[in-house]
Amino acid sequence: MKKQVSLVLSSGGARGIAHIGVIEELEKQGFEIKSIAGTSMGALVGGIYAAGGLEVYKEWMCSLDKMDVFNLIDLTLSRNGIVKGDKILREMKKMIPDINIEDLLIPFVAVATDINNDKEVVFSRGSLYDAIRASISIPTVFTPFEKEGAQLVDGGVLNPIPINRVSRFESDILVVVYVNARFPHIRTPIPGDNNHEEKKHSKYINTIINKLNNFIPKDKADKIGYFNLLNKSTSLMLHQISLMTLEKYKPDILINVPRDSFGTYDFYKSKEIIELGRRATIDSINNYGIIKERQ
């Protein structure tokens, strides 16, 4: 009999692509995923998996280079965000049609934040892509998703690791994937890794960020830049919330991916990020096996 898993996938930008490697390795090692809860990129990957489209999505992500990723960004002059996000979802719908969450292969929930009413919103029914769009809406980056008069932003604002939202089953194994872990990433060679391309991409992204910073009043930014300051502050806040969540709802298996392994917007590095997720899963499963043997 397969070991049944209730799976929780955290927010984390491009590092959330590691969730693909986690899911593949769990299945490879005989685990059966029975339910999923996800926030932000965790909601996207988890929802696509529950819809049966993970392999197609993986192939698409791994085919994207840095210019492909940039071309998927539909910039807007809105004060509420610089990216509309519609272009990405349109491309995804061409590969994986929308479906109601209640019709998915397994129980799935996505978490978003109602920014005007200061509350968490849990999607367990209705359009999968509405849930994903709301959950991935990083404040100031993506424009909020409007639904029934509410403005919804990234679920990570209130619940970056939605352990309390996943459906549980008798004798299940609670597996939590946290892709914002605060420990040093020891870089090892990963197939397809290309440091030269990485440097070119980093320079390219930094140029864009510097141009965006020029539009921000000087009194709103310190020397590290407005967007970098916002990113660092948000990351620290989410990490503290995550630590409290992990302390309250202790998982059976915790799979950590270091925050400094890849940048929030390194979506063109999907192959390397997926491989990192796979390796982290192997390590965590091995540790889980050792602990079980000692009990």
Coordinates of C-alpha atoms in Angstrom, one line a residue:
M1 CA 0.0 0.0 0.0
K2 CA 1.3 3.4 -0.9
K3 CA 2.1 6.0 1.8
Q4 CA -0.5 8.6 1.6
V5 CA 0.5 12.3 1.7
S6 CA -1.2 15.5 2.5
L7 CA 1.0 18.1 0.8
V8 CA 1.5 21.8 1.6
L9 CA 3.4 24.0 -0.9
S10 CA 4.7 27.4 0.2
S11 CA 5.0 30.7 -1.6
G12 CA 8.4 31.7 -2.9
G13 CA 8.4 33.1 -6.4
A14 CA 10.5 31.2 -8.9
R15 CA 11.8 28.9 -6.1
G16 CA 8.3 27.5 -6.1
I17 CA 9.2 25.7 -9.3
A18 CA 11.0 23.4 -6.9
H19 CA 7.6 22.0 -6.0
I20 CA 7.6 20.2 -9.3
G21 CA 10.7 18.3 -8.4
V22 CA 9.3 17.5 -5.0
I23 CA 6.1 16.1 -6.4
E24 CA 7.9 14.0 -8.9
E25 CA 10.3 12.6 -6.3
L26 CA 7.6 11.8 -3.9
E27 CA 5.7 9.8 -6.5
K28 CA 8.9 8.1 -7.6
Q29 CA 9.5 6.9 -4.0
G30 CA 6.1 5.5 -3.7
F31 CA 4.2 8.2 -2.0
E32 CA 0.6 8.9 -3.1
I33 CA -0.5 12.6 -2.9
K34 CA -4.1 12.6 -1.6
S35 CA -4.6 16.4 -1.0
I36 CA -2.8 19.7 -1.6
A37 CA -2.9 23.2 -0.1
G38 CA -0.8 25.9 -1.7
T39 CA 0.0 29.6 -1.5
S40 CA 1.2 31.7 -4.5
M41 CA 3.6 29.6 -6.6
G42 CA 2.6 26.7 -4.4
A43 CA -1.0 27.2 -5.4
L44 CA -0.1 27.4 -9.0
V45 CA 2.0 24.2 -9.1
G46 CA -0.3 22.3 -6.7
G47 CA -3.4 23.3 -8.7
I48 CA -1.8 22.3 -12.1
Y49 CA -0.8 19.0 -10.6
A50 CA -4.3 18.4 -9.2
A51 CA -5.7 19.1 -12.7
G52 CA -3.4 16.5 -14.2
G53 CA -1.3 19.0 -16.2
L54 CA 2.0 19.0 -14.3
E55 CA 4.1 17.3 -17.0
V56 CA 2.8 19.7 -19.7
Y57 CA 3.5 22.7 -17.5
K58 CA 6.9 21.4 -16.6
E59 CA 7.9 21.0 -20.2
W60 CA 6.7 24.5 -21.0
M61 CA 8.5 26.1 -18.1
C62 CA 11.8 24.3 -18.9
S63 CA 11.6 25.6 -22.5
L64 CA 11.5 29.2 -21.5
D65 CA 14.6 31.3 -21.7
K66 CA 15.1 34.8 -20.1
M67 CA 13.5 36.6 -23.1
D68 CA 10.5 34.3 -23.2
V69 CA 9.9 35.0 -19.5
F70 CA 10.2 38.7 -20.1
N71 CA 7.8 38.6 -23.0
L72 CA 5.2 37.0 -20.7
I73 CA 5.2 40.1 -18.6
D74 CA 2.2 42.4 -19.4
L75 CA 3.3 45.7 -17.9
T76 CA 0.7 48.2 -16.8
L77 CA 0.7 51.8 -15.5
S78 CA -1.6 50.9 -12.6
R79 CA -0.7 52.3 -9.2
N80 CA -1.6 48.9 -7.7
G81 CA 1.0 46.9 -9.5
I82 CA 3.3 46.8 -12.6
V83 CA 2.2 43.5 -14.1
K84 CA -1.4 42.5 -15.0
G85 CA -0.7 38.7 -15.1
D86 CA -3.3 38.0 -17.7
K87 CA -0.7 37.0 -20.4
I88 CA 0.8 34.2 -18.3
L89 CA -2.6 32.7 -17.5
R90 CA -3.7 32.9 -21.2
E91 CA -0.7 30.9 -22.2
M92 CA -1.3 28.3 -19.5
K93 CA -5.0 27.9 -20.4
K94 CA -3.9 27.0 -23.9
M95 CA -2.1 24.0 -22.5
I96 CA -4.3 23.2 -19.5
P97 CA -8.0 24.2 -19.7
D98 CA -9.6 25.8 -16.7
I99 CA -11.6 23.5 -14.4
N100 CA -13.6 24.0 -11.2
I101 CA -11.6 23.1 -8.1
E102 CA -14.3 20.8 -6.9
D103 CA -13.8 18.7 -10.1
L104 CA -10.1 18.2 -9.6
L105 CA -8.5 14.8 -9.2
I106 CA -7.8 15.4 -5.5
P107 CA -8.8 17.9 -2.8
F108 CA -7.1 21.2 -3.4
V109 CA -7.2 24.6 -1.8
A110 CA -5.5 27.9 -2.7
V111 CA -5.0 30.8 -0.3
A112 CA -5.2 34.5 -1.1
T113 CA -5.6 37.7 0.9
D114 CA -8.4 40.2 0.9
I115 CA -6.3 43.3 1.2
N116 CA -9.2 45.7 2.0
N117 CA -10.8 43.5 4.7
D118 CA -7.6 42.2 6.2
K119 CA -8.6 38.5 5.9
E120 CA -7.5 35.3 4.4
V121 CA -9.5 33.9 1.5
V122 CA -9.6 30.2 0.8
F123 CA -10.5 28.9 -2.6
S124 CA -11.9 25.4 -2.4
R125 CA -14.5 25.8 -5.2
G126 CA -14.9 27.6 -8.5
S127 CA -12.4 28.4 -11.2
L128 CA -8.9 27.0 -10.7
Y129 CA -7.4 29.9 -12.6
D130 CA -9.2 32.5 -10.6
A131 CA -7.8 30.9 -7.5
I132 CA -4.3 30.8 -8.9
R133 CA -4.4 34.4 -10.2
A134 CA -5.5 35.7 -6.8
S135 CA -3.0 33.6 -4.9
I136 CA 0.0 34.7 -7.0
S137 CA -0.7 38.4 -6.9
I138 CA 2.4 39.7 -5.2
P139 CA 1.6 43.2 -3.8
T140 CA 3.1 46.0 -5.9
V141 CA 4.2 43.5 -8.6
F142 CA 0.9 42.0 -9.8
T143 CA -2.3 44.1 -9.8
P144 CA -4.8 42.7 -7.3
F145 CA -7.4 40.2 -8.6
E146 CA -10.9 41.5 -8.2
K147 CA -13.6 39.1 -7.3
E148 CA -17.1 40.0 -6.0
G149 CA -15.9 43.5 -5.1
A150 CA -12.9 42.3 -3.1
Q151 CA -9.3 43.0 -4.1
L152 CA -7.3 39.9 -3.6
V153 CA -3.5 39.6 -3.4
D154 CA -0.9 37.0 -2.7
G155 CA -1.9 34.5 0.0
G156 CA 1.6 34.6 1.4
V157 CA 0.8 38.0 3.0
L158 CA -1.2 36.2 5.7
N159 CA -0.5 32.5 5.2
P160 CA 2.7 31.6 3.3
I161 CA 2.6 27.9 4.4
P162 CA -1.2 27.0 4.6
I163 CA -0.7 23.9 6.7
N164 CA -4.0 24.6 8.5
R165 CA -5.9 24.5 5.2
V166 CA -4.9 21.1 3.8
S167 CA -7.4 18.2 3.9
R168 CA -6.1 15.5 6.3
F169 CA -6.7 11.8 6.2
E170 CA -6.3 9.0 8.7
S171 CA -2.7 7.8 8.9
D172 CA -1.6 10.3 6.3
I173 CA 1.9 11.8 6.2
L174 CA 2.0 15.6 6.4
V175 CA 4.6 16.9 4.0
V176 CA 5.4 20.6 3.9
V177 CA 7.6 22.2 1.3
Y178 CA 9.2 25.5 2.4
V179 CA 11.2 27.3 -0.4
N180 CA 12.2 30.3 1.7
A181 CA 14.5 28.5 4.2
R182 CA 17.1 30.7 5.9
F183 CA 20.2 28.6 5.7
P184 CA 23.1 28.9 3.2
H185 CA 22.8 27.2 -0.1
I186 CA 25.9 25.2 -0.9
R187 CA 25.9 25.3 -4.7
T188 CA 26.6 22.0 -6.4
P189 CA 26.7 21.4 -10.2
I190 CA 23.2 20.9 -11.6
P191 CA 22.6 19.6 -15.1
G192 CA 22.0 22.6 -17.4
D193 CA 23.4 25.1 -14.9
N194 CA 25.1 28.0 -16.7
N195 CA 26.8 30.6 -14.6
H196 CA 27.6 32.8 -17.7
E197 CA 23.9 33.0 -18.6
E198 CA 23.1 33.6 -14.9
K199 CA 25.3 36.6 -14.8
K200 CA 23.9 38.0 -18.0
H201 CA 20.3 37.5 -16.7
S202 CA 21.1 39.1 -13.3
K203 CA 22.6 42.1 -15.1
Y204 CA 19.5 42.3 -17.3
I205 CA 17.1 42.2 -14.4
N206 CA 19.1 44.7 -12.4
T207 CA 18.9 47.1 -15.3
I208 CA 15.1 46.8 -15.2
I209 CA 15.0 47.3 -11.4
N210 CA 17.2 50.3 -11.6
K211 CA 15.0 51.9 -14.2
L212 CA 11.9 51.2 -12.1
N213 CA 13.7 52.7 -9.1
N214 CA 14.1 56.0 -11.0
F215 CA 10.3 56.4 -10.9
I216 CA 10.2 56.1 -7.1
P217 CA 10.6 59.4 -5.1
K218 CA 14.0 59.5 -3.5
D219 CA 12.5 59.8 0.0
K220 CA 10.9 56.4 -0.4
A221 CA 14.0 54.4 -0.9
D222 CA 17.3 54.0 0.8
K223 CA 20.6 53.0 -0.8
I224 CA 19.5 49.4 -1.6
G225 CA 16.6 50.7 -3.8
Y226 CA 12.9 50.8 -3.2
F227 CA 12.0 47.4 -4.8
N228 CA 14.9 45.6 -3.1
L229 CA 14.0 47.1 0.2
L230 CA 10.4 46.1 -0.2
N231 CA 11.4 42.6 -1.3
K232 CA 13.8 42.1 1.7
S233 CA 11.2 43.5 4.2
T234 CA 8.4 41.3 2.8
S235 CA 10.7 38.2 2.8
L236 CA 11.7 38.7 6.5
M237 CA 8.0 39.1 7.5
L238 CA 6.9 36.0 5.6
H239 CA 9.8 34.0 7.1
Q240 CA 8.7 34.9 10.7
I241 CA 5.1 34.0 9.9
S242 CA 6.3 30.7 8.4
L243 CA 8.4 29.8 11.4
M244 CA 5.4 30.3 13.7
T245 CA 3.3 28.2 11.4
L246 CA 5.8 25.3 11.4
E247 CA 6.1 25.5 15.2
K248 CA 2.3 25.2 15.6
Y249 CA 1.6 22.6 12.9
K250 CA 4.6 20.3 12.9
P251 CA 5.0 18.3 9.7
D252 CA 6.1 14.7 9.5
I253 CA 8.4 15.7 6.6
L254 CA 9.7 19.2 6.1
I255 CA 11.4 19.8 2.8
N256 CA 13.5 23.0 2.8
V257 CA 14.8 24.9 -0.2
P258 CA 17.2 27.8 0.7
R259 CA 16.0 31.3 0.0
D260 CA 19.4 32.2 -1.4
S261 CA 19.4 29.3 -3.9
F262 CA 17.6 31.2 -6.6
G263 CA 16.0 34.6 -7.0
T264 CA 12.3 35.4 -6.8
Y265 CA 12.1 36.0 -10.5
D266 CA 14.5 33.4 -11.8
F267 CA 11.8 31.6 -13.8
Y268 CA 14.1 30.9 -16.7
K269 CA 16.1 28.5 -14.5
S270 CA 13.3 26.0 -14.2
K271 CA 15.4 22.9 -14.9
E272 CA 17.9 23.7 -12.1
I273 CA 15.2 24.7 -9.6
I274 CA 13.3 21.5 -10.3
E275 CA 16.4 19.5 -9.7
L276 CA 17.1 21.3 -6.5
G277 CA 13.6 20.4 -5.3
R278 CA 14.2 16.8 -6.2
R279 CA 17.5 16.6 -4.2
A280 CA 15.9 18.4 -1.2
T281 CA 13.1 15.8 -1.2
I282 CA 15.6 12.9 -1.3
D283 CA 17.4 14.3 1.7
S284 CA 14.3 14.9 3.7
I285 CA 12.8 11.5 3.0
N286 CA 16.1 9.8 4.0
N287 CA 16.0 11.8 7.3
Y288 CA 12.4 10.8 7.8
G289 CA 13.3 7.1 7.3
I290 CA 16.2 7.3 9.8
I291 CA 13.9 8.9 12.4
K292 CA 11.2 6.3 11.9
E293 CA 13.7 3.5 12.3
R294 CA 14.8 4.9 15.7
Q295 CA 11.3 5.1 17.0

